[in-house]
Every structure is written in structure tokens, then in C-alpha cells.
PDB file of C-alpha atoms in Angstrom:
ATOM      1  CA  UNK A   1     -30.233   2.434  -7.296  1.00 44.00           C
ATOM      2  CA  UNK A   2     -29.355   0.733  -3.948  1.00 49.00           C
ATOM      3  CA  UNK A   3     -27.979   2.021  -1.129  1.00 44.00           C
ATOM      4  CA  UNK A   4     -24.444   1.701  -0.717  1.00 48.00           C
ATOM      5  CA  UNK A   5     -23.689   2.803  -4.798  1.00 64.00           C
ATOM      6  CA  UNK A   6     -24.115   5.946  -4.411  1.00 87.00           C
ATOM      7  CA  UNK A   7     -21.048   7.126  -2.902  1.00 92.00           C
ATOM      8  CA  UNK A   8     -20.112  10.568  -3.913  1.00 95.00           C
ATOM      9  CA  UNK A   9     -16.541  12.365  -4.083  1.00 97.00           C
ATOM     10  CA  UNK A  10     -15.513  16.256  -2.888  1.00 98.00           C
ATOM     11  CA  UNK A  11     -12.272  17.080  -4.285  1.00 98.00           C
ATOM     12  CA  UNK A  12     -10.698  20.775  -4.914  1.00 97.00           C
ATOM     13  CA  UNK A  13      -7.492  23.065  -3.929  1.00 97.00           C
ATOM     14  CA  UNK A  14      -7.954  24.176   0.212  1.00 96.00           C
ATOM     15  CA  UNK A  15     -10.434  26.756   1.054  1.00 94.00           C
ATOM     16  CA  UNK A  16     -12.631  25.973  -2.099  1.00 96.00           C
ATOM     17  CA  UNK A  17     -16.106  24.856   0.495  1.00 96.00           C
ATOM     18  CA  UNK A  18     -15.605  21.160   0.255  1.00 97.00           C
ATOM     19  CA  UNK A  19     -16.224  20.958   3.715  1.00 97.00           C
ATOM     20  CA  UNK A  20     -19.126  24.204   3.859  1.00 97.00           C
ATOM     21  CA  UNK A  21     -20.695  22.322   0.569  1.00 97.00           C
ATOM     22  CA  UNK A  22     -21.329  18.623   2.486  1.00 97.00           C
ATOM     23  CA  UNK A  23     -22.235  20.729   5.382  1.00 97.00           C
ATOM     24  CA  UNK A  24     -24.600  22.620   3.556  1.00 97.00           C
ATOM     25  CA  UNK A  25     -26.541  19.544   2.005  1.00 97.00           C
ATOM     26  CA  UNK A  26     -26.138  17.001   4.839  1.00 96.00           C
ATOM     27  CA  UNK A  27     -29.425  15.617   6.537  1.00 95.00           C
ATOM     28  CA  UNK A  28     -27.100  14.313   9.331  1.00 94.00           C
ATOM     29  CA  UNK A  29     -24.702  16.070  11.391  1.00 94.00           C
ATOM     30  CA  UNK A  30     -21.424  15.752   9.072  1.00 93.00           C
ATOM     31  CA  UNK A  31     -18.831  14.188  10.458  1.00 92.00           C
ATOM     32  CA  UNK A  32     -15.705  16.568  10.157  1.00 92.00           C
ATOM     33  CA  UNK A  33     -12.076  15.954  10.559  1.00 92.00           C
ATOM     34  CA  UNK A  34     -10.758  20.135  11.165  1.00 91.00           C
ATOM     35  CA  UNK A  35      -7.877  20.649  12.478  1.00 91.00           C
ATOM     36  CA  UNK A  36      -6.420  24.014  13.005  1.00 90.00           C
ATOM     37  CA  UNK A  37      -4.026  25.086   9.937  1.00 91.00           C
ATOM     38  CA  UNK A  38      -0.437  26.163  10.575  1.00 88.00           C
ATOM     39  CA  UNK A  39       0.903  26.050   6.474  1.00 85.00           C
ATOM     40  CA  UNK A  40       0.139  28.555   4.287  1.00 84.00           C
ATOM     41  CA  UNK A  41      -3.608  27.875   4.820  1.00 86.00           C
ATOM     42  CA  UNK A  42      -3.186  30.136   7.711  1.00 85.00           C
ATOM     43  CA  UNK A  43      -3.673  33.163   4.260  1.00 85.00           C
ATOM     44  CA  UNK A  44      -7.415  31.678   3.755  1.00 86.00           C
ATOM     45  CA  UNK A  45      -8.870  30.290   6.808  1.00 89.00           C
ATOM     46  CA  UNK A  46      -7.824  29.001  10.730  1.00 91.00           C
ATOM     47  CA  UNK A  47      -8.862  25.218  10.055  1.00 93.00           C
ATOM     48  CA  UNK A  48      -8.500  22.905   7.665  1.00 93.00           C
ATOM     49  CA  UNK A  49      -9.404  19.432   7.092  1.00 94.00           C
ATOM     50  CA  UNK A  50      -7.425  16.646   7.735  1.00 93.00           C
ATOM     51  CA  UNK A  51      -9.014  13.436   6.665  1.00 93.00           C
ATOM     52  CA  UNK A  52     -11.897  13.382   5.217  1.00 93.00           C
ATOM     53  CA  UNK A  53     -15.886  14.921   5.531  1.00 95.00           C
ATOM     54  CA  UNK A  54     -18.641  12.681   5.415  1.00 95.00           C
ATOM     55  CA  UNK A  55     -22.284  13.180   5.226  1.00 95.00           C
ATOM     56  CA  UNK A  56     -25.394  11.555   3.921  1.00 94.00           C
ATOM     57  CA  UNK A  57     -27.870  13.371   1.409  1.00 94.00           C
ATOM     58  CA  UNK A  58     -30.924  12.041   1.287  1.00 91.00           C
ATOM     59  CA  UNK A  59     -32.723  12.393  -2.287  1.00 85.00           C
ATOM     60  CA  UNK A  60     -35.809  10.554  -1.200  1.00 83.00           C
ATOM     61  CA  UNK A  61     -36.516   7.579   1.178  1.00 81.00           C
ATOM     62  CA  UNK A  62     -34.806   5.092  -0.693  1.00 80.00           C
ATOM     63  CA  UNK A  63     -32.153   7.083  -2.373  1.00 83.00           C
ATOM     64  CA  UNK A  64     -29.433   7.388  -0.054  1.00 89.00           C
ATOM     65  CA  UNK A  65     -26.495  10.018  -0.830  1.00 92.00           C
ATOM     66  CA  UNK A  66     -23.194   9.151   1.101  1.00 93.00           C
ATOM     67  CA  UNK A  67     -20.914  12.527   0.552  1.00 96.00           C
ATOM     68  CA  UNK A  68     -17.142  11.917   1.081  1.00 96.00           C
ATOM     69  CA  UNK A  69     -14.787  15.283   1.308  1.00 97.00           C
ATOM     70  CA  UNK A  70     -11.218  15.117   0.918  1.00 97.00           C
ATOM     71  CA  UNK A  71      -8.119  17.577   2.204  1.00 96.00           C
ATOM     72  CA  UNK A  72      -7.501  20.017  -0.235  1.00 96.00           C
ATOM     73  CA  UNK A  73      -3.200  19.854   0.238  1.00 94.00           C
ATOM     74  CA  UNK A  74      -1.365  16.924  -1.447  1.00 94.00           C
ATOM     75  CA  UNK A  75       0.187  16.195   1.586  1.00 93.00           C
ATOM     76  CA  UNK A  76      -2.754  14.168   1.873  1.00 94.00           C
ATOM     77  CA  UNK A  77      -3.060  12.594  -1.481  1.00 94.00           C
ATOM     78  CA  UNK A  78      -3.143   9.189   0.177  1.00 93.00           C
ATOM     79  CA  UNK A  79      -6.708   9.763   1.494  1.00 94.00           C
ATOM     80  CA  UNK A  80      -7.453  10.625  -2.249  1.00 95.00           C
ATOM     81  CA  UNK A  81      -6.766   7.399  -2.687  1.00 92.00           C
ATOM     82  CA  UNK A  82      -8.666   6.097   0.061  1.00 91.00           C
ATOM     83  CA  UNK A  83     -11.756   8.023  -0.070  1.00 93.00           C
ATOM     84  CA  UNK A  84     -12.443   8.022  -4.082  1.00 91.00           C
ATOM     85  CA  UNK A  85     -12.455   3.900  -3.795  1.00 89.00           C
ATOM     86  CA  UNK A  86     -16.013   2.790  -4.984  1.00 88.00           C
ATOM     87  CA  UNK A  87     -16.612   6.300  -5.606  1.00 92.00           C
ATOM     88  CA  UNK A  88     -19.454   6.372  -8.480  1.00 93.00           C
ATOM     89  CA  UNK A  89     -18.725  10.188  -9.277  1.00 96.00           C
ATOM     90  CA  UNK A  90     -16.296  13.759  -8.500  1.00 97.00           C
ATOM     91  CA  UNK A  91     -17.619  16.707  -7.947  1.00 98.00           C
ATOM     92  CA  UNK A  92     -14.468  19.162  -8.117  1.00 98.00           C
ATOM     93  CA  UNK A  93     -14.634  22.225  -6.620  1.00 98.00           C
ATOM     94  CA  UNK A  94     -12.525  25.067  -7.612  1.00 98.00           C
ATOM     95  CA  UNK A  95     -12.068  28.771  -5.893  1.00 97.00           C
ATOM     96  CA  UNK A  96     -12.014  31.617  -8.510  1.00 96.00           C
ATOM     97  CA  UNK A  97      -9.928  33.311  -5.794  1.00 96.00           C
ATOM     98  CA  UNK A  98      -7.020  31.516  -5.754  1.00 95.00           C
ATOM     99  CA  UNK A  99      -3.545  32.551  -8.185  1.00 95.00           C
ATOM    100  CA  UNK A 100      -4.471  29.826 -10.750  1.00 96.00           C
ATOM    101  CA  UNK A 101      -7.396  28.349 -10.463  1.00 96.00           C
ATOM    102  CA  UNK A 102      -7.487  26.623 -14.130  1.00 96.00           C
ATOM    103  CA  UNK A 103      -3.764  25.159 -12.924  1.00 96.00           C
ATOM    104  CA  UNK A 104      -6.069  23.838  -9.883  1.00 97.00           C
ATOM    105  CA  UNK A 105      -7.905  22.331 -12.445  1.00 97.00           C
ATOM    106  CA  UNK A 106      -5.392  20.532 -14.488  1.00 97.00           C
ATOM    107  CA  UNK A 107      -3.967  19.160 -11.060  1.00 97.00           C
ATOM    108  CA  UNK A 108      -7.111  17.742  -9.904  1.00 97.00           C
ATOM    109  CA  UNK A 109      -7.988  16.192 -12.862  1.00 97.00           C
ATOM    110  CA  UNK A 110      -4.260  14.752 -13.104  1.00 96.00           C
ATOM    111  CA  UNK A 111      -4.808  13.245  -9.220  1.00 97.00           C
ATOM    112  CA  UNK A 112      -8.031  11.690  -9.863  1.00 97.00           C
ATOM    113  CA  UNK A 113      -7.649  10.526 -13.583  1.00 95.00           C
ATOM    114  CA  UNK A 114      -7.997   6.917 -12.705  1.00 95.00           C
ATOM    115  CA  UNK A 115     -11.318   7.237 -11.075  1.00 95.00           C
ATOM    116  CA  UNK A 116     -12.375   9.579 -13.804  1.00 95.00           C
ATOM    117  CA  UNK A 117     -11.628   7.101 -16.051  1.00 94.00           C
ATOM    118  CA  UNK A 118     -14.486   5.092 -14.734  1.00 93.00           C
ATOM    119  CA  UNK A 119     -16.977   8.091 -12.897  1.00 95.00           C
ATOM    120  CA  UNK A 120     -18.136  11.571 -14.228  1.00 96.00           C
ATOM    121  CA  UNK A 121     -17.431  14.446 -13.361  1.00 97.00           C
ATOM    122  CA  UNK A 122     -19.207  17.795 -12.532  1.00 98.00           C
ATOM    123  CA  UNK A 123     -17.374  20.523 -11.728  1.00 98.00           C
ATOM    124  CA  UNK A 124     -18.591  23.882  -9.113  1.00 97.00           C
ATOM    125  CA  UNK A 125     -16.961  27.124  -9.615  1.00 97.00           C
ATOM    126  CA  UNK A 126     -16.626  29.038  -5.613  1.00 97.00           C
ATOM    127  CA  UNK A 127     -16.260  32.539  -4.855  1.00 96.00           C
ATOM    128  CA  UNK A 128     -17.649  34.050  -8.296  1.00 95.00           C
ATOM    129  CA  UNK A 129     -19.007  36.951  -6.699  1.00 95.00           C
ATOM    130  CA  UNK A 130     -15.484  37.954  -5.392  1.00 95.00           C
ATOM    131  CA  UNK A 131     -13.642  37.302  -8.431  1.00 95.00           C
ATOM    132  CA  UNK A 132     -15.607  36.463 -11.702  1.00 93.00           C
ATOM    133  CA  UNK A 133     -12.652  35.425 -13.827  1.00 92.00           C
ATOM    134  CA  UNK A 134     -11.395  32.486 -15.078  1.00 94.00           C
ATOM    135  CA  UNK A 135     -15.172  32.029 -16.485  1.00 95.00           C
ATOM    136  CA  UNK A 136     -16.859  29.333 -16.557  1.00 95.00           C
ATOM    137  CA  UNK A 137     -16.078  29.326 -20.637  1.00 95.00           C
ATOM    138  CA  UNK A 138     -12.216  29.350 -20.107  1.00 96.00           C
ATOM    139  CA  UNK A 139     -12.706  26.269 -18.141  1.00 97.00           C
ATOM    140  CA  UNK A 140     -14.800  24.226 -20.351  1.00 96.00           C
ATOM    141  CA  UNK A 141     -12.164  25.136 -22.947  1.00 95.00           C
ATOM    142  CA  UNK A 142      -9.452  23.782 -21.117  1.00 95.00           C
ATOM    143  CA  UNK A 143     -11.432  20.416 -20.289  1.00 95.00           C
ATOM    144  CA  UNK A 144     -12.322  20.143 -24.128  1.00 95.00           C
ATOM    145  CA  UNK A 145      -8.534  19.418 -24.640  1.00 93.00           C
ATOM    146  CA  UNK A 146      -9.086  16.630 -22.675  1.00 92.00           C
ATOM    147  CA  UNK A 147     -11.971  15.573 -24.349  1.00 93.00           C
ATOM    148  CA  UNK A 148     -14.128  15.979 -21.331  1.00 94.00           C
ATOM    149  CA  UNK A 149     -17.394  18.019 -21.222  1.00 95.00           C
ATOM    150  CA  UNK A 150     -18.500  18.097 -17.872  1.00 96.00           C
ATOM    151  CA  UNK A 151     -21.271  20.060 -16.295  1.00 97.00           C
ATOM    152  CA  UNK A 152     -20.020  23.702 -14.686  1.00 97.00           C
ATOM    153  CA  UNK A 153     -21.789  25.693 -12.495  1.00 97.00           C
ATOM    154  CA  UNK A 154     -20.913  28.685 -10.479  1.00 97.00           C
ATOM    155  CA  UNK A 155     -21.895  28.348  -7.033  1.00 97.00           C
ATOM    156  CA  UNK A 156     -22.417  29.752  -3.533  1.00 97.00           C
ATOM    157  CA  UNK A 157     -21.064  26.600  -1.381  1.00 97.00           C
ATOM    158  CA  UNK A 158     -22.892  27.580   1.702  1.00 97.00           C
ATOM    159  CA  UNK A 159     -26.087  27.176  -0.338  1.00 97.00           C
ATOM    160  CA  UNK A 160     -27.955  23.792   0.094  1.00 97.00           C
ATOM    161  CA  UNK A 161     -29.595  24.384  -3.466  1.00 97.00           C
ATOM    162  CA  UNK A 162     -26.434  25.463  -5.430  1.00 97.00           C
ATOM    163  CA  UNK A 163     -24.876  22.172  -3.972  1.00 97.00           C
ATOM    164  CA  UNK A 164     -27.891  20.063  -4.374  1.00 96.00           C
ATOM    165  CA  UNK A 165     -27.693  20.987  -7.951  1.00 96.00           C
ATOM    166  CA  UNK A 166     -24.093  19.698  -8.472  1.00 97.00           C
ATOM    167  CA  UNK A 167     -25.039  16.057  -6.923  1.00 96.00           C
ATOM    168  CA  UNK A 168     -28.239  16.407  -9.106  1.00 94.00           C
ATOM    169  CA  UNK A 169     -25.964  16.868 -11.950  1.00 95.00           C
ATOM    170  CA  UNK A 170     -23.657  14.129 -11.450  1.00 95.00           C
ATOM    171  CA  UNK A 171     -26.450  11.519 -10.958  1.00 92.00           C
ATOM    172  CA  UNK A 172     -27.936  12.371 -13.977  1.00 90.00           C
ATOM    173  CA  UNK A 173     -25.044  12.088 -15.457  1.00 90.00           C
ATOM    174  CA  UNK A 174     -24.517   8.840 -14.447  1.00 86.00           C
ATOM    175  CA  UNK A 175     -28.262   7.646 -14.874  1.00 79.00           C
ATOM    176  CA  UNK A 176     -29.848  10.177 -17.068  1.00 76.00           C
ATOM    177  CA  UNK A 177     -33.410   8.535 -16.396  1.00 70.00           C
ATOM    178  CA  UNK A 178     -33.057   9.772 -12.934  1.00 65.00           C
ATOM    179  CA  UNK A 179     -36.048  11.472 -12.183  1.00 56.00           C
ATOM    180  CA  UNK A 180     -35.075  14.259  -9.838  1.00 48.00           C
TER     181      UNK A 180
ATOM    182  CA  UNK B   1      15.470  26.995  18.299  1.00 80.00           C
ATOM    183  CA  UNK B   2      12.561  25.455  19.302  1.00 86.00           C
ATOM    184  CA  UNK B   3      12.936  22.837  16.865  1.00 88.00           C
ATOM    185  CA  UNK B   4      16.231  21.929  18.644  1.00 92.00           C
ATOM    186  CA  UNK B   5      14.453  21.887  21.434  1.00 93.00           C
ATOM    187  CA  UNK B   6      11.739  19.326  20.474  1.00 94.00           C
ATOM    188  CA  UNK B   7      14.694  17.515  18.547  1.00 94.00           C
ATOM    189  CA  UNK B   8      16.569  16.823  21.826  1.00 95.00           C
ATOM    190  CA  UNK B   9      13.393  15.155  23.305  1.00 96.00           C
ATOM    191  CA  UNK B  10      13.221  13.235  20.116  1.00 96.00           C
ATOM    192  CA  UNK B  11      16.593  11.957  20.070  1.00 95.00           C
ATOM    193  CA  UNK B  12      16.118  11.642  24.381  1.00 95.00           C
ATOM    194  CA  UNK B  13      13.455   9.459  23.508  1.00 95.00           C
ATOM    195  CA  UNK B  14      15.466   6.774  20.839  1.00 94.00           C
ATOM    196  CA  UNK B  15      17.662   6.804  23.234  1.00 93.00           C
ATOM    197  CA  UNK B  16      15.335   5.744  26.529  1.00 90.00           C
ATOM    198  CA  UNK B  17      14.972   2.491  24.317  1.00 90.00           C
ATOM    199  CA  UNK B  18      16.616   0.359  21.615  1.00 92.00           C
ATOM    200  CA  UNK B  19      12.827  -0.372  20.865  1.00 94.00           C
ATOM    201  CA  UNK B  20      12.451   2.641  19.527  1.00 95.00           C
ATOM    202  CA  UNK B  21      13.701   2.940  15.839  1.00 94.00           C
ATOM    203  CA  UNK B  22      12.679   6.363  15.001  1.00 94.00           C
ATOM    204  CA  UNK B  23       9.838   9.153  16.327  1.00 96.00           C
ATOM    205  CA  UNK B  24       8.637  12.424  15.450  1.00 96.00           C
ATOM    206  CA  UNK B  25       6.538  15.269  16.296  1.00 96.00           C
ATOM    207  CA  UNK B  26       3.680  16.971  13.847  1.00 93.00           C
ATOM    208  CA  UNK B  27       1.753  19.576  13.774  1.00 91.00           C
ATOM    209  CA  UNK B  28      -2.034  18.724  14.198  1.00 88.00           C
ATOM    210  CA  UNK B  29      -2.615  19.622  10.356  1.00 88.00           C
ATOM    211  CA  UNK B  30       0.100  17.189   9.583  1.00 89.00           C
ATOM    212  CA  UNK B  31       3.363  19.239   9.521  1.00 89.00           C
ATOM    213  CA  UNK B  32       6.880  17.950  10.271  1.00 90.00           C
ATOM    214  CA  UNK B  33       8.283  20.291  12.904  1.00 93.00           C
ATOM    215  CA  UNK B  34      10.623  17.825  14.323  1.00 94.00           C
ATOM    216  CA  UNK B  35      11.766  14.246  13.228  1.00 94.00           C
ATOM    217  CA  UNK B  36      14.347  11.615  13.501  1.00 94.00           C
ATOM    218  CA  UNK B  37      13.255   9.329  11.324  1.00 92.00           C
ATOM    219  CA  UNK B  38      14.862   6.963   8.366  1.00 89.00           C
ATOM    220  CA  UNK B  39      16.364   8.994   5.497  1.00 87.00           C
ATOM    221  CA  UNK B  40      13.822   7.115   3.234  1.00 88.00           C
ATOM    222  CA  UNK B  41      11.113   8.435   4.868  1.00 88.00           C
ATOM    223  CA  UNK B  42       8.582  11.427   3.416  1.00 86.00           C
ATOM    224  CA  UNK B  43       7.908  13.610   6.591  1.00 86.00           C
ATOM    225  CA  UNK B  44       5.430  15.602   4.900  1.00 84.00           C
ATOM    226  CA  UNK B  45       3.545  11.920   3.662  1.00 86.00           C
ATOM    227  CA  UNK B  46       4.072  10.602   7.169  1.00 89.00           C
ATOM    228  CA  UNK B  47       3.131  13.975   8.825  1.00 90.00           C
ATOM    229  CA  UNK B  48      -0.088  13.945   6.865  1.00 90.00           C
ATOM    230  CA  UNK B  49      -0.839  10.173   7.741  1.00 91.00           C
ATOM    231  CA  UNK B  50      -0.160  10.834  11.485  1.00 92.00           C
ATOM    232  CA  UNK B  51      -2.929  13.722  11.392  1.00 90.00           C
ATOM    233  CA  UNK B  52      -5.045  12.405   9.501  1.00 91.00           C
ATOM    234  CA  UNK B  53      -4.991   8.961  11.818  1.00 93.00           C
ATOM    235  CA  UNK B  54      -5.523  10.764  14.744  1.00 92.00           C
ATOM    236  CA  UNK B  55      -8.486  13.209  13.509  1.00 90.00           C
ATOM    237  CA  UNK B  56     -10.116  10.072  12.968  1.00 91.00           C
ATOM    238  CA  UNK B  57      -9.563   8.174  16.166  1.00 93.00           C
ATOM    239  CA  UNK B  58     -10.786  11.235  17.928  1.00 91.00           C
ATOM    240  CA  UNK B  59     -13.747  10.953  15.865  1.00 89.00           C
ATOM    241  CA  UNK B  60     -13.815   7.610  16.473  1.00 92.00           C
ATOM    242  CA  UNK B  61     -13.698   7.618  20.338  1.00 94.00           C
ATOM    243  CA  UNK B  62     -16.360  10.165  20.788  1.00 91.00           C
ATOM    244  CA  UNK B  63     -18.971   8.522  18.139  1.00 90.00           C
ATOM    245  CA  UNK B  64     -18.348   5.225  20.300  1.00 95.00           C
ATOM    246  CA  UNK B  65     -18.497   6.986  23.347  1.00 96.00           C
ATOM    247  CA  UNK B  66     -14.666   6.393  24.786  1.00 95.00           C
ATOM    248  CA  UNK B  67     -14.071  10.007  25.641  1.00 94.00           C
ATOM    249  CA  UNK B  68     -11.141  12.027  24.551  1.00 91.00           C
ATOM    250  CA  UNK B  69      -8.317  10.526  22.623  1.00 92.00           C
ATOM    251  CA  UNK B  70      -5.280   9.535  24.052  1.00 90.00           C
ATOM    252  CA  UNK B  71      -3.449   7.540  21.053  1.00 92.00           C
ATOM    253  CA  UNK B  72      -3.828   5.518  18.096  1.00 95.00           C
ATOM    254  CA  UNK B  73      -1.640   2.430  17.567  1.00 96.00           C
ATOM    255  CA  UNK B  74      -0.959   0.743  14.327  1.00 96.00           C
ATOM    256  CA  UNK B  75       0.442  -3.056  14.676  1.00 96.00           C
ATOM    257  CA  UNK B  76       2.584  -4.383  11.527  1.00 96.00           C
ATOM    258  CA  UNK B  77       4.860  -7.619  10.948  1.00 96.00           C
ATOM    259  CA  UNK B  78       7.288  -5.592  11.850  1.00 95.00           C
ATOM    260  CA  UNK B  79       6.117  -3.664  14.511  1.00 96.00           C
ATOM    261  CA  UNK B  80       4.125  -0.477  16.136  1.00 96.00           C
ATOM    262  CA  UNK B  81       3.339   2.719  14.954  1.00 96.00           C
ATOM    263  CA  UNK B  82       2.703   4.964  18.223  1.00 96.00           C
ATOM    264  CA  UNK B  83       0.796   8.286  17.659  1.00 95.00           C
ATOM    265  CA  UNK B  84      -0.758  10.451  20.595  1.00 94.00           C
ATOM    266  CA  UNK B  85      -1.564  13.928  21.256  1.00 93.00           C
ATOM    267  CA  UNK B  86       1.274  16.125  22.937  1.00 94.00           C
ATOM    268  CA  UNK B  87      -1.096  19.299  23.498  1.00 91.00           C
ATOM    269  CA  UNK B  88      -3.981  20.107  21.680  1.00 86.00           C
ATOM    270  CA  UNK B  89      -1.700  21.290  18.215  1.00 88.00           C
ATOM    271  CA  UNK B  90       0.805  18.636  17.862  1.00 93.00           C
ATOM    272  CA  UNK B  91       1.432  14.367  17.674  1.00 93.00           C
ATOM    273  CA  UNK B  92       3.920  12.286  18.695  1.00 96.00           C
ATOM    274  CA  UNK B  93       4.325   9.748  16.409  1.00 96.00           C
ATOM    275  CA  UNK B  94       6.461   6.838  17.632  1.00 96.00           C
ATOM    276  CA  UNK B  95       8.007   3.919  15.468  1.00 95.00           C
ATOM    277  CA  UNK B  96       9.169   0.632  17.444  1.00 96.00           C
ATOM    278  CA  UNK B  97      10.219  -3.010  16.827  1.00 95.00           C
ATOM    279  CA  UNK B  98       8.150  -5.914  16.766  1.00 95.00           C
ATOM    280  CA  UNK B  99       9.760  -6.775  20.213  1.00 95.00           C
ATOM    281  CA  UNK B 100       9.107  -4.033  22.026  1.00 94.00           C
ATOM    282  CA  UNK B 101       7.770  -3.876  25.471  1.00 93.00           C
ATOM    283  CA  UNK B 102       4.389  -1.424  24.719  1.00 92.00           C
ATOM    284  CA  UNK B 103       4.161  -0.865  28.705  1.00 93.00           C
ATOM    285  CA  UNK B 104       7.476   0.871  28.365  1.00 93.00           C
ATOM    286  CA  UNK B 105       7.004   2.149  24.797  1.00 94.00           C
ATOM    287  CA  UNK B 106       4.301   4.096  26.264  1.00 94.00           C
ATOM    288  CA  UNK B 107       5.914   5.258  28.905  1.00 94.00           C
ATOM    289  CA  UNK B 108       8.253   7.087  27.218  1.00 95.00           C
ATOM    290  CA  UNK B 109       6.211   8.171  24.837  1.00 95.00           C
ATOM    291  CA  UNK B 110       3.619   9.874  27.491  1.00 94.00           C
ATOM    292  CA  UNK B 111       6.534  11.574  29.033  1.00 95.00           C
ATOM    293  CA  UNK B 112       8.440  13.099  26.135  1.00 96.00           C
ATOM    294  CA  UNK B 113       4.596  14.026  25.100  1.00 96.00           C
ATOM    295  CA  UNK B 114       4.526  16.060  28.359  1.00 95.00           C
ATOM    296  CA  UNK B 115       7.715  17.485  27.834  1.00 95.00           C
ATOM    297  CA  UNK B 116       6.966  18.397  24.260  1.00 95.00           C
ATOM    298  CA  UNK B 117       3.287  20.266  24.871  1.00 94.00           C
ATOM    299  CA  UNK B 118       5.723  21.970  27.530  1.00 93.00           C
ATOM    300  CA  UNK B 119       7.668  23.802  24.704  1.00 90.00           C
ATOM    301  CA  UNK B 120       5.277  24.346  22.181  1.00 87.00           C
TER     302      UNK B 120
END
């Protein structure tokens, strides 16, 4: 795999640890675009980001990682746009803590169809331990109507392993000879 | 109230110039709270655009070592796009023709920005 191909896509509702997930696997500082909320994101945190996350992962010395987070409101579905160009996979986070976190799902998978089209997707379920339902069975079911099977794992986003295991995941998917 | 306020700068502002077609001021998370801009236009699109612009030109001017942000400028065909801090939570975002003096343009803009930080 070279280089530049392995560019990597955060996408999920606000407050779901895009942001806390890139920071929590980057081996440089992550660039970070937080600005300080004043919508209804005020209910879950003070900041929230406004164009996009970036940081590198790297999975050995060749193997290069470039993480790119989005803004969870679609107020900013341009940079959706912007960021998942040349993106070679999604990982979609979702917060069990939200109202309707499988609706989260449908949306997201709606936004991003045309680069799913082309990429896999894995998907990381946040906040488990606070709220354990929708399981990670009720999603799988929904994304079986869609034909899709994707990976699902409930994770801590603040955890460099649980994260590491999502990118893991989606490379595999996309190369499953990938030794990792 | 306050958004009357920050609308009577706005609408101040069009006025200081015929250069000026239309301007409006965001919240740093990209919220309309004030706008006088073209019916056709999506505040909450442009509100978004104007944040997320400016979150990166900060970025941008600290990575290359120019210090804290004063603006961002987008040129078009048809003219500028003006955006620029007015106190640490909200942006001026400033749309003028393709003739328009920027020495002026910015001007203004720097002093309704002043005015504006005033009120919020």
C-alpha cells in the first residue's frame, strides 16, 4: 500500500468521539478545528468541531494512516463532501446515548452512500456502558436491509486500542491479506 | 434585541458602500445570528462555510507561523468573500463586487467588527 491511499474517514451524529477517537490513535499532534458550541450541542458538550480533524496513524514504517474527522451537524455537510474525496474507507461512529441512534444510522449511511458505494464500512458503537441499547444486533439488522454487513464493535473512543481496532477492521476489509 | 442591534451595523455597513452587496454575522460554530444577505441564500450553509473557513485559516496561520488570524478572503469572477473575527465567538462575513476598493472594504469591515464584538 503506498502512502497517500490510505486516507481514512470519521463520520457520526455530534458528541459521538470522532474527534476523542483520532485523538486517541494519532502519533502526531491532531490537528483540530473546535470551536465553542452555541446550538443545541450546548446539551452534550462546550465545543464542537467545525471543519474537520486530522491525524496520522502510523501502522508500521511504511504504512502511513491519514485520519480525517468530520462535524457531526449537517450544517456542515459540505465538508462531508470535501473530506470523504479519495477516502478509501468510513468508519461511522454512533452514540448509544442519543434519542435515536439507529435513525443516526440510516442518516449517515444516506449522506455518505456515494462513497460507500465505492469504500467499506465499519461501524463503532460509543457510550455502551451508559446506555447498552440499541445493541449491536438491532443494528446489524437494520444494515442487512441494506444489504450491508459491516463490522460493529462497541467501543470506548478515548481508548487507542478500541479505535485501533476499527481502522484494523476497515483495512482488512479492504485488503484482507493485510497482515496486522 | 440584540439581533436588531447587530442588524443595524449590518445594514450600517451596506450602506458605508455600494461595494458591498450583502454581509452577515455568525456565530463561531457557524450560526446565523444576524444577516442581510440575498433571499436565495442558506444562512445556516453559509454560516457553516464561514466557520468552518475561518477554523482553518487560524489553523493555517499558526502552523505557518503568521500569528493570530485576522481574516480570510475568498476572490471569485465576481468578486470577494470577506470573513474576519469580531471577538473571539463570532465572524463577519462580508460579500462585495468585483470592483470594489479592498482598502475600503476592509475598513468598514474592521470597524463594524469592533462595533459588533462591542454588543455581543
Amino acid at each position: 500500500m503506498r502512502a497517500y491511499d490510505n486516507k481514512i474517514i470519521f463520520a457520526g451524529p455530534v458528541g459521538a468521539g470522532k474527534t476523542t477517537a483520532i485523538a486517541a490513535i494519532s502519533d502526531i499532534a491532531p490537528v483540530t478545528t473546535d470551536a465553542r458550541a452555541s446550538d443545541m450541542t450546548l446539551n452534550r458538550k462546550d465545543t464542537t468541531t467545525v471543519a474537520l480533524d486530522y491525524g496520522v496513524l502510523m501502522l508500521d514504517e511504511a504504512t502511513k494512516v491519514h485520519l480525517y474527522g468530520t462535524p457531526g451537524q449537517e450544517r456542515f455537510d459540505f465538508m462531508w463532501d470535501i473530506l470523504s474525496h479519495g477516502g478509501i474507507g468510513l468508519i461511522l461512529l454512533l452514540d448509544n446515548t442519543r434519542a435515536n441512534p439507529v435513525k443516526d444510522l440510516q442518516f449517515f449511511l444516506n449522506a455518505f452512500r456515494d462513497m460507500l458505494k465505492v469504500a467499506p464500512l465499519v461501524i463503532g458503537v460509543t457510550k455502551t456502558d451508559v446506555r447498552a441499547t440499541p445493541s449491536i444486533e438491532t443494528y446489524a439488522a437494520l444494515l442487512e436491509k441494506f444489504d450491508m454487513r459491516p463490522p460493529i464493535f462497541e467501543i470506548d473512543a478515548r481508548s487507542r486500542e478500541d479505535v485501533k481496532k476499527l481502522v484494523l477492521a476497515l483495512l482488512f476489509s479492504i485488503d484482507p491479506g493485510l497482515e496486522s | 434585541m440584540r439581533e436588531q442591534m447587530l442588524k443595524s451595523i449590518l445594514s450600517d455597513l451596506n450602506g458605508a458602500s455600494a461595494d458591498i452587496e450583502a454581509s452577515a454575522i455568525i456565530s463561531s460554530d457557524g450560526l446565523t445570528m444576524a444577516a442581510l444577505l440575498p433571499q436565495d441564500v442558506d444562512e445556516d450553509r453559509v454560516g457553516a462555510m464561514a466557520a468552518a473557513m475561518l477554523s482553518l485559516g487560524e489553523r493555517t496561520a499558526k502552523e505557518l507561523a503568521r500569528g493570530e488570524l485576522e481574516q480570510v478572503m475568498v476572490k471569485g469572477d465576481n468578486g470577494y468573500i470577506l470573513m474576519s473575527y469580531a471577538g473571539k465567538d463570532a465572524v463577519l462575513t462580508v460579500i462585495a463586487r468585483r470592483e470594489a476598493k479592498l482598502g475600503l472594504i476592509f475598513l468598514d469591515a474592521k470597524r463594524a467588527a469592533r462595533n459588533i464584538a462591542e454588543i455581543l
